PDB file of C-alpha atoms in Angstrom:
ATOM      1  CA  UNK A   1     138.239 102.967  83.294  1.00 54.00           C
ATOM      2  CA  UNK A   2     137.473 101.790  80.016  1.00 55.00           C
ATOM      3  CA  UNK A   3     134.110 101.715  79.367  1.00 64.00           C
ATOM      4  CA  UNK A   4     133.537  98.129  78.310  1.00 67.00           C
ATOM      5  CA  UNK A   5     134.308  97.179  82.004  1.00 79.00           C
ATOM      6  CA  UNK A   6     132.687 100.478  83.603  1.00 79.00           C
ATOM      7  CA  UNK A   7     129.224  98.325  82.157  1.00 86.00           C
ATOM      8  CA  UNK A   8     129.986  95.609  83.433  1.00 92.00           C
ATOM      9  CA  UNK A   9     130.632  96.646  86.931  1.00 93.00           C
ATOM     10  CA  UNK A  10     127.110  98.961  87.057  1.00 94.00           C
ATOM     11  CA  UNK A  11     125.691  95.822  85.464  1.00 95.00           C
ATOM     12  CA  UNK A  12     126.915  93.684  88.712  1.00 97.00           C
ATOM     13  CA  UNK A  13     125.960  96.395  90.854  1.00 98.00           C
ATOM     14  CA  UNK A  14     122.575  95.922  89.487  1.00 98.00           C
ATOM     15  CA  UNK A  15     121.881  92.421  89.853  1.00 98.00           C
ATOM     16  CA  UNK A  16     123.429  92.445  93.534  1.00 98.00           C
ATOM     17  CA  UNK A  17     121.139  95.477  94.326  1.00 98.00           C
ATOM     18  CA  UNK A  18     118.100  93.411  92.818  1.00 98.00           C
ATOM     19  CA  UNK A  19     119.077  90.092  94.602  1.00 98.00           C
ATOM     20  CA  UNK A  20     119.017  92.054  98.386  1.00 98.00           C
ATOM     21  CA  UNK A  21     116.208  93.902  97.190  1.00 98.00           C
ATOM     22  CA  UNK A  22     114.316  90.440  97.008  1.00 97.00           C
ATOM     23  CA  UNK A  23     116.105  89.025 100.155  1.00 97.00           C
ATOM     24  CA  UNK A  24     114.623  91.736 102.499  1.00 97.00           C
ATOM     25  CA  UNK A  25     111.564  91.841 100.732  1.00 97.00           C
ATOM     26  CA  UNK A  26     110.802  88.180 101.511  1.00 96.00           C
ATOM     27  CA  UNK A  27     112.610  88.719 105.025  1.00 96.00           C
ATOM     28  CA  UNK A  28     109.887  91.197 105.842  1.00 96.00           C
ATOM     29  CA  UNK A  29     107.443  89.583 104.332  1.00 94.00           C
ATOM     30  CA  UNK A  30     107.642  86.773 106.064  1.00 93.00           C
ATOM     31  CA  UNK A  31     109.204  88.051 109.419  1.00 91.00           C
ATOM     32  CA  UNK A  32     112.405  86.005 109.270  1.00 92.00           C
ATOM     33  CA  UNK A  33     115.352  86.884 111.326  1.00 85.00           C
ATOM     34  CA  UNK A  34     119.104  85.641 109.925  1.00 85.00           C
ATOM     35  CA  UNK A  35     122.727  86.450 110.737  1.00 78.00           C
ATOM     36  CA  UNK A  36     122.071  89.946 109.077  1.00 88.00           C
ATOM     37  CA  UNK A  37     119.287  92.283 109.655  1.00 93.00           C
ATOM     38  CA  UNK A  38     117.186  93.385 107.144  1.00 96.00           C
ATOM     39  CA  UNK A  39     117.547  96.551 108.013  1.00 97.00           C
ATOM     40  CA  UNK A  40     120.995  96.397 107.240  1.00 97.00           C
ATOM     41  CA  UNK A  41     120.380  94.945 103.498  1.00 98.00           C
ATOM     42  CA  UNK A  42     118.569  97.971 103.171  1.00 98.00           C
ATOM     43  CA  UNK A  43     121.276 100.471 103.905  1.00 98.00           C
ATOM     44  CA  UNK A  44     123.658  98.864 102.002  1.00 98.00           C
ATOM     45  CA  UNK A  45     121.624  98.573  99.213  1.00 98.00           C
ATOM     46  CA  UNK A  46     121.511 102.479  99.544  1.00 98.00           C
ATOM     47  CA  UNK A  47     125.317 102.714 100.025  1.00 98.00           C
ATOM     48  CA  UNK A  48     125.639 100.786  96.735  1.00 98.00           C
ATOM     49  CA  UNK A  49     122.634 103.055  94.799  1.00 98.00           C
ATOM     50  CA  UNK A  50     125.503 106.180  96.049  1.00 98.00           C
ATOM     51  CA  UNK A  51     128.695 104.462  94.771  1.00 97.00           C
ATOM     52  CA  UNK A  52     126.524 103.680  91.363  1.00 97.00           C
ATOM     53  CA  UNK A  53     126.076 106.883  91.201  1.00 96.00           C
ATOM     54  CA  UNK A  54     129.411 107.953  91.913  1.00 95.00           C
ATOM     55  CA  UNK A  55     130.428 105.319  88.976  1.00 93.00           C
ATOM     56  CA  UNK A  56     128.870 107.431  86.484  1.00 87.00           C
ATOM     57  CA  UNK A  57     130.292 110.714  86.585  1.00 82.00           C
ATOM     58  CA  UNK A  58     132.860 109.826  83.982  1.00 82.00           C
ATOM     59  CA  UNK A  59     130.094 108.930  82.011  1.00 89.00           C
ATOM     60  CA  UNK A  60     127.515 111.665  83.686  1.00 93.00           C
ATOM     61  CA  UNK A  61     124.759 114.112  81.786  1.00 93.00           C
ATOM     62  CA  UNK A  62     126.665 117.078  83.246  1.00 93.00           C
ATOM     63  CA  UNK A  63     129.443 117.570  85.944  1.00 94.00           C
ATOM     64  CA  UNK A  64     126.685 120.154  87.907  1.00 96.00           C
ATOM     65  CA  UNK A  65     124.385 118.051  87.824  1.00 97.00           C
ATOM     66  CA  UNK A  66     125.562 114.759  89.175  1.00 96.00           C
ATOM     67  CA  UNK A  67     127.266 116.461  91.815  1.00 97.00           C
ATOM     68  CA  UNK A  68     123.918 117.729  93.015  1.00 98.00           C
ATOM     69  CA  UNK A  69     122.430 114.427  92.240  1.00 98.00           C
ATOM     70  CA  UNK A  70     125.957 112.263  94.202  1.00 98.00           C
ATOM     71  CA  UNK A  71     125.232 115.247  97.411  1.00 98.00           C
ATOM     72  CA  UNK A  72     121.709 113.874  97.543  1.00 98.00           C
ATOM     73  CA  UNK A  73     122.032 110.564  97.857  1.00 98.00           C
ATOM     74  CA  UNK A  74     125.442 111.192 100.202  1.00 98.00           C
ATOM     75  CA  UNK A  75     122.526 112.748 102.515  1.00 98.00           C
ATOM     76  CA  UNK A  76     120.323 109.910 102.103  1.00 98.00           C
ATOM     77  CA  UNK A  77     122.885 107.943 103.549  1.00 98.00           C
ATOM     78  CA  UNK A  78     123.233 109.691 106.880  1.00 98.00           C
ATOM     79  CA  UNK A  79     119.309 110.226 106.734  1.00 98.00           C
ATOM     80  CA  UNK A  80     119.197 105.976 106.821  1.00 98.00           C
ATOM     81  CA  UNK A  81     121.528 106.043 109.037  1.00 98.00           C
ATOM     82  CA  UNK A  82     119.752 107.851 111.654  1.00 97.00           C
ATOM     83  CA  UNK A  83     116.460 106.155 110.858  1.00 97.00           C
ATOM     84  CA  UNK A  84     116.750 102.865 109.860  1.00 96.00           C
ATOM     85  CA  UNK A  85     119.850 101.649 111.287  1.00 96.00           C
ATOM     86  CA  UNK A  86     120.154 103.721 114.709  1.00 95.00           C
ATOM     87  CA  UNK A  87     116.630 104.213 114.562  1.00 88.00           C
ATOM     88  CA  UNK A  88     116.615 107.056 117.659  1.00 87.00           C
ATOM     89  CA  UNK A  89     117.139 110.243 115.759  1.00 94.00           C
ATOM     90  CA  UNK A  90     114.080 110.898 113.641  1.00 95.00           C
ATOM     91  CA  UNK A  91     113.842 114.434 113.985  1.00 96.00           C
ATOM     92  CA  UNK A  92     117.458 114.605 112.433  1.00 98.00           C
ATOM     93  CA  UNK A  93     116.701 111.783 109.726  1.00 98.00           C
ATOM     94  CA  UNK A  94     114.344 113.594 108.596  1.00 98.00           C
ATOM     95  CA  UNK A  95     115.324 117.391 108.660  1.00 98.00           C
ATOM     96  CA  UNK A  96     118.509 115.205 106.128  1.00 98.00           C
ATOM     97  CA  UNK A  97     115.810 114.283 103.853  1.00 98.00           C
ATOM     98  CA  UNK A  98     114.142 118.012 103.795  1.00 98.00           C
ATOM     99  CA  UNK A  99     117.669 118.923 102.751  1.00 98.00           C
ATOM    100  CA  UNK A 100     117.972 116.082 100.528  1.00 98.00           C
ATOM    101  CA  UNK A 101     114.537 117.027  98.554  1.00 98.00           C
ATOM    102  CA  UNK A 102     115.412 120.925  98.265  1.00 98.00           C
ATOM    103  CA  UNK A 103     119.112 119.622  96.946  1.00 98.00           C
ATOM    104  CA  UNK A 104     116.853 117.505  93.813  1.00 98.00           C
ATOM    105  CA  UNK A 105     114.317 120.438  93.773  1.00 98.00           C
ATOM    106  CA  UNK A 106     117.578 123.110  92.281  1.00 98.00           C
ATOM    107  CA  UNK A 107     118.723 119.631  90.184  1.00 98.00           C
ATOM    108  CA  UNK A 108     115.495 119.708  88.051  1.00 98.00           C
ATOM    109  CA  UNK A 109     114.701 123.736  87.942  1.00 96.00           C
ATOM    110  CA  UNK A 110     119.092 124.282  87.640  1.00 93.00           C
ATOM    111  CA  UNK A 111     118.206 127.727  86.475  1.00 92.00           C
ATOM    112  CA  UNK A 112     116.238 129.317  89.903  1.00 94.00           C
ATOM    113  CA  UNK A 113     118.659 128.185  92.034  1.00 96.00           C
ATOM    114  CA  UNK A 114     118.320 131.637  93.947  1.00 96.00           C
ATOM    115  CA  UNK A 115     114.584 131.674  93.949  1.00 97.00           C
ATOM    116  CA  UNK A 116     114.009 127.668  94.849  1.00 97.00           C
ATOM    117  CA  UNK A 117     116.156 127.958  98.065  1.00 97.00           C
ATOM    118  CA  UNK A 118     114.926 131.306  99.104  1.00 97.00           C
ATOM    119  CA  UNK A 119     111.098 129.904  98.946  1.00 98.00           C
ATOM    120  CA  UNK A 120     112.085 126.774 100.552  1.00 98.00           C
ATOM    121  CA  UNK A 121     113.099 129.762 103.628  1.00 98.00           C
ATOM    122  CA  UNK A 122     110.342 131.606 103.728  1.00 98.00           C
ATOM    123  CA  UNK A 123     108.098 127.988 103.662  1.00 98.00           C
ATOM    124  CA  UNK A 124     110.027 126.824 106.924  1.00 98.00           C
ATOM    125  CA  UNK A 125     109.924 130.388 108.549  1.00 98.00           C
ATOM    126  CA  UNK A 126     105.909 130.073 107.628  1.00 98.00           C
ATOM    127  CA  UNK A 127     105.711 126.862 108.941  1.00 97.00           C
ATOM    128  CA  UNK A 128     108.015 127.641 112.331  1.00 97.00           C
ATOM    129  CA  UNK A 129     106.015 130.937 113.201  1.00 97.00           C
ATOM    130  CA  UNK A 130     102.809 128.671 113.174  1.00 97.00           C
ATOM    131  CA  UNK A 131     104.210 126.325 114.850  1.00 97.00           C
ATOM    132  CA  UNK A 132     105.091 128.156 117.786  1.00 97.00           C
ATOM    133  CA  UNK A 133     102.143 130.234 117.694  1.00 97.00           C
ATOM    134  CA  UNK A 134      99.900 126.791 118.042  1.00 96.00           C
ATOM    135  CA  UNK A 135     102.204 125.969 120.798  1.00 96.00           C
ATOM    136  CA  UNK A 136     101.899 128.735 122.941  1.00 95.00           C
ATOM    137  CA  UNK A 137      98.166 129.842 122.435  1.00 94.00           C
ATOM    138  CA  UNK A 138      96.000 126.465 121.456  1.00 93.00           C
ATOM    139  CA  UNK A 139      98.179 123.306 122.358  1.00 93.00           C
ATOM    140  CA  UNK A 140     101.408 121.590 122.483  1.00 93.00           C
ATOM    141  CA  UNK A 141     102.805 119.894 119.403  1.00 92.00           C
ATOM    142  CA  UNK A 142     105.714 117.491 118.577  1.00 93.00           C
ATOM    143  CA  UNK A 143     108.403 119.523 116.735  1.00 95.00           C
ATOM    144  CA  UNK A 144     108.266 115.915 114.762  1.00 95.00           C
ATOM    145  CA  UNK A 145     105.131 117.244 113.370  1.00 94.00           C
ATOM    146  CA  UNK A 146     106.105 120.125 112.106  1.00 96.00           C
ATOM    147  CA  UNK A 147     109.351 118.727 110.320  1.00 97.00           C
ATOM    148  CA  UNK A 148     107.101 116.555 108.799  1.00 97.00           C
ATOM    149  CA  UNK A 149     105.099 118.740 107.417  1.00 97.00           C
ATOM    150  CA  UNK A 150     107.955 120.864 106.062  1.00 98.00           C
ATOM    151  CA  UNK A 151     109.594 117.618 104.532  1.00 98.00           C
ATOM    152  CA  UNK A 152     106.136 116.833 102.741  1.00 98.00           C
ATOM    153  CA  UNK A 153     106.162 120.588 101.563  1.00 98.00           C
ATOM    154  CA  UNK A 154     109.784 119.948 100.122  1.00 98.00           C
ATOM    155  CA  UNK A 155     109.352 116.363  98.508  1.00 98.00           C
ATOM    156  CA  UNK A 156     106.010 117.742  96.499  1.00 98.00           C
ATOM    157  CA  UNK A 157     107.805 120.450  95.493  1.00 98.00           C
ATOM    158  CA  UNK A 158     110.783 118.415  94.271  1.00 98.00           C
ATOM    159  CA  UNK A 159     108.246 116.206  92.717  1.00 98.00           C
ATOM    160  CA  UNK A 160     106.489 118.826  90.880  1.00 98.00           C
ATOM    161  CA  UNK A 161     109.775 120.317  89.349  1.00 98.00           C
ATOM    162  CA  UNK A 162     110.830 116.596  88.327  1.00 98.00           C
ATOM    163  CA  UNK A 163     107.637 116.414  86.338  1.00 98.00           C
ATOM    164  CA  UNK A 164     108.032 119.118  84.641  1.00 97.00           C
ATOM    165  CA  UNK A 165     111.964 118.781  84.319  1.00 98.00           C
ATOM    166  CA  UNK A 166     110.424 115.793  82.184  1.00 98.00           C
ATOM    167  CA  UNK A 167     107.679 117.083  80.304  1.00 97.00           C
ATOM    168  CA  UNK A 168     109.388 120.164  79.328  1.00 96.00           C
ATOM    169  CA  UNK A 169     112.630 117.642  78.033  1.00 96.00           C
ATOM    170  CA  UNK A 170     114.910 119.482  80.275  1.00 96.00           C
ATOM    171  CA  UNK A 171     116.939 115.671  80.669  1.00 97.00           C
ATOM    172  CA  UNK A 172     117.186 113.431  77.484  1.00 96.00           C
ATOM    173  CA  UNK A 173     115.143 110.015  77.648  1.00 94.00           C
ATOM    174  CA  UNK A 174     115.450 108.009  79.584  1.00 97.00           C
ATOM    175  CA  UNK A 175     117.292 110.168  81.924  1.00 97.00           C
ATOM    176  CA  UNK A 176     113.826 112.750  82.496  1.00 98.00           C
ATOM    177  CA  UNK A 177     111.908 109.363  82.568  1.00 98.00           C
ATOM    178  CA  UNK A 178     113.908 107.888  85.555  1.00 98.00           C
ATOM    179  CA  UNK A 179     114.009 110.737  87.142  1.00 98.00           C
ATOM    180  CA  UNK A 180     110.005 111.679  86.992  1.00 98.00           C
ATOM    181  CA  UNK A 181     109.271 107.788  87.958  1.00 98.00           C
ATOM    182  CA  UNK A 182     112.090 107.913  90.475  1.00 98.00           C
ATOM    183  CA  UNK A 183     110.408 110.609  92.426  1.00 98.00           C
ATOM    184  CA  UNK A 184     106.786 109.261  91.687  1.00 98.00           C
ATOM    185  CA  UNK A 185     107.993 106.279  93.601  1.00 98.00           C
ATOM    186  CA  UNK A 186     109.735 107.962  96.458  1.00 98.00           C
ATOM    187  CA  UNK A 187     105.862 109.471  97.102  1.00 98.00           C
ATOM    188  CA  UNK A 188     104.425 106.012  97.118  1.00 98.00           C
ATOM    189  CA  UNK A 189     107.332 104.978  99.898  1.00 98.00           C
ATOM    190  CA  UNK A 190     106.735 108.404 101.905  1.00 98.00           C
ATOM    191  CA  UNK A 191     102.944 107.602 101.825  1.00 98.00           C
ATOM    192  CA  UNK A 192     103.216 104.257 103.451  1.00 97.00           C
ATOM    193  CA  UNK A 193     105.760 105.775 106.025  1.00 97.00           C
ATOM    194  CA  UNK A 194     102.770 107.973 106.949  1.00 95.00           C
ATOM    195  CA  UNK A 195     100.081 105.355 107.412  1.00 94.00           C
ATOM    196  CA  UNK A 196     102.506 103.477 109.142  1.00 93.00           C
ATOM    197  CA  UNK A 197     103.190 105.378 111.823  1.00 90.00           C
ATOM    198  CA  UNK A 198      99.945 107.381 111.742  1.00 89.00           C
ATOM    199  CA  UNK A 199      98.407 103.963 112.503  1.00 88.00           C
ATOM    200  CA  UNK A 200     100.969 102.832 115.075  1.00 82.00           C
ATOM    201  CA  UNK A 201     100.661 106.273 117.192  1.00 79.00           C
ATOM    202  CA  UNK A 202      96.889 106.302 117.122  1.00 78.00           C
ATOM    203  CA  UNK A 203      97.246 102.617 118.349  1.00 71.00           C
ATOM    204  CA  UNK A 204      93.756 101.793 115.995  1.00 68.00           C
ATOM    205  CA  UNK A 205      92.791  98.399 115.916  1.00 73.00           C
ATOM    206  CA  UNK A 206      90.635  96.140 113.594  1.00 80.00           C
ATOM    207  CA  UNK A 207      91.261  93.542 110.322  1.00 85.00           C
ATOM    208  CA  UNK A 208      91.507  96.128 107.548  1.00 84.00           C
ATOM    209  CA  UNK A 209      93.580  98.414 109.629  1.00 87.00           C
ATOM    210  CA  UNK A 210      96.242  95.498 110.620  1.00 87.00           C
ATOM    211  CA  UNK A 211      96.307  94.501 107.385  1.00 89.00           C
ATOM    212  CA  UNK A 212      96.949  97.987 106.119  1.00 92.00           C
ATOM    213  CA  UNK A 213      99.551  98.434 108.528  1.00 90.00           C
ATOM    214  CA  UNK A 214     101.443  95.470 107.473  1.00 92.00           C
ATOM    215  CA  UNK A 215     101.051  96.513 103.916  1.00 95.00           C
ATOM    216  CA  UNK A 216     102.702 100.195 104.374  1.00 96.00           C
ATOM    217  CA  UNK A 217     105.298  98.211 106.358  1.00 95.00           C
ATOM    218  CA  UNK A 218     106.241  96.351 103.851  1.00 96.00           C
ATOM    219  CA  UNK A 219     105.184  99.067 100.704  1.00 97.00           C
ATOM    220  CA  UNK A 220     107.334 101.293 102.290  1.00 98.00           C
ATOM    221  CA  UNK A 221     110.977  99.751 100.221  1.00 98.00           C
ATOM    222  CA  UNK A 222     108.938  98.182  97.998  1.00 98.00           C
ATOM    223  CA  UNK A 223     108.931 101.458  96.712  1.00 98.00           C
ATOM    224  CA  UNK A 224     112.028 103.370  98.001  1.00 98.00           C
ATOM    225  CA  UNK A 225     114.476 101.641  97.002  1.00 98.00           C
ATOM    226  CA  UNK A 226     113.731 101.331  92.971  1.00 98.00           C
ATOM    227  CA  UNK A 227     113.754 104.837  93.652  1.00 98.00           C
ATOM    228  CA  UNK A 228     116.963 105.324  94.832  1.00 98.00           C
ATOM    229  CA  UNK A 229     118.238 103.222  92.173  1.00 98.00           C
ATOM    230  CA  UNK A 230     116.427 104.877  89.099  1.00 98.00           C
ATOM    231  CA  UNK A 231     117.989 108.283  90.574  1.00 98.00           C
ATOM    232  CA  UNK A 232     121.430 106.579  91.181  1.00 98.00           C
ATOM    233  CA  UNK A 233     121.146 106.260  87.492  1.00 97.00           C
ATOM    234  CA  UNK A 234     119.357 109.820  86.397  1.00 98.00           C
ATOM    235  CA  UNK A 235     123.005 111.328  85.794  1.00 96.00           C
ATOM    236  CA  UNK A 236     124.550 108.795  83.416  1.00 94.00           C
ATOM    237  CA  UNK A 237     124.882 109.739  79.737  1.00 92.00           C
ATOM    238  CA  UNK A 238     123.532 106.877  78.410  1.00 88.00           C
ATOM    239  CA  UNK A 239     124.480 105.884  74.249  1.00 71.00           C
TER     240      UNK A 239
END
């Protein structure tokens, strides 16, 4: 594909991705209902953030390393799928995403491959022996909890070695910057996935906490999807 037209055709990706990304936006926003589900806009906005990134391995940093980054955000995928679009399997959606975050963890440290996914072992074992200990001697627990706590475990890791993946220069600019912010923002989305449905279990009530629920609600791919597209884009070797 010459590259002229390979542009062009991330370029259009782009502005398509933007344009949804403003559709659902105000959709949410302002609770309207179409032909098409917002949901929907969502997940094929991811869909298009994967073939982006499939786009650019003619054009990628290094072969390893988009692969690692195009497996990711082939998980994400089936992780939406599950939670956004069939919206019944959360326990599965989000054991995809603790795979998802330990796949970009051994992306940004490519060196400790050995050591990253034999902590990220012995940090689930940790987590599963005190799980079941709290279940059979104190009280029952949700095994959602305690996936949730191991995918928080696994995105601040994966944060942390993005970070320093940047300040130590391990990617060129602006690869190490999208990558850095591109994590930094899938935090801020994570966080308002907690409040939201922290505050819709607990059932609390009141003006400020409404109003912060409809904020996470909304926060939550106000957030996510730049993301996804600033990581869709890590891999490419730009001029």
């Amino acid at each position: 594909m010459g590259n002229k037209y390979y542009k062009w055709i991330i370029k259009i990706l782009l502005m398509i991705i933007g344009v949804l990304y403003f559709i659902f936006l105000y959709m949410d926003l302002f609770n309207i209902e179409t032909f098409i589900f917002s949901d929907m806009i969502k997940f094929i906005c991811i869909i298009l953030c994967f073939i982006i990134s499939i786009l650019t391995r003619e054009h990628a940093l290094c072969n390893k390393d988009v692969s690692l980054l195009q497996t990711g955000l082939f998980i994400t995928i089936l992780a939406d799928l599950f939670l956004l679009i069939l919206d019944n399997y959360y326990i599965l959606g989000i054991t995809l995403f603790c795979i998802v975050q330990i796949i970009y963890s051994i992306r940004y440290e490519a060196k400790k491959v050995s050591s990253t996914i034999r902590k990220f072992i012995i940090i689930f074992l940790a987590i599963l022996i005190g799980y079941t200990a709290i279940n059979i001697f104190i009280m029952k627990v949700d095994f959602l909890f305690m996936i949730g706590s191991y995918y928080a475990i696994c995105l601040l890791t994966s944060l942390t070695k993005a970070i320093k993946a940047y300040k130590y220069k391990i990617y060129p600019n602006p690869n190490g910057q999208m990558i850095a912010l591109g994590m930094v923002l899938f935090l801020l989305c994570d966080i308002n996935v907690a409040l939201y449905n922290i505050i819709g279990f607990i059932s609390l009530t009141g003006k400020f906490i409404n109003l912060l629920y409809d904020i996470s609600s909304i926060s939550m791919w106000l957030f996510y999807l730049p993301s996804q597209v600033l990581l869709s884009l890590s891999g490419y070797k730009f001029d």
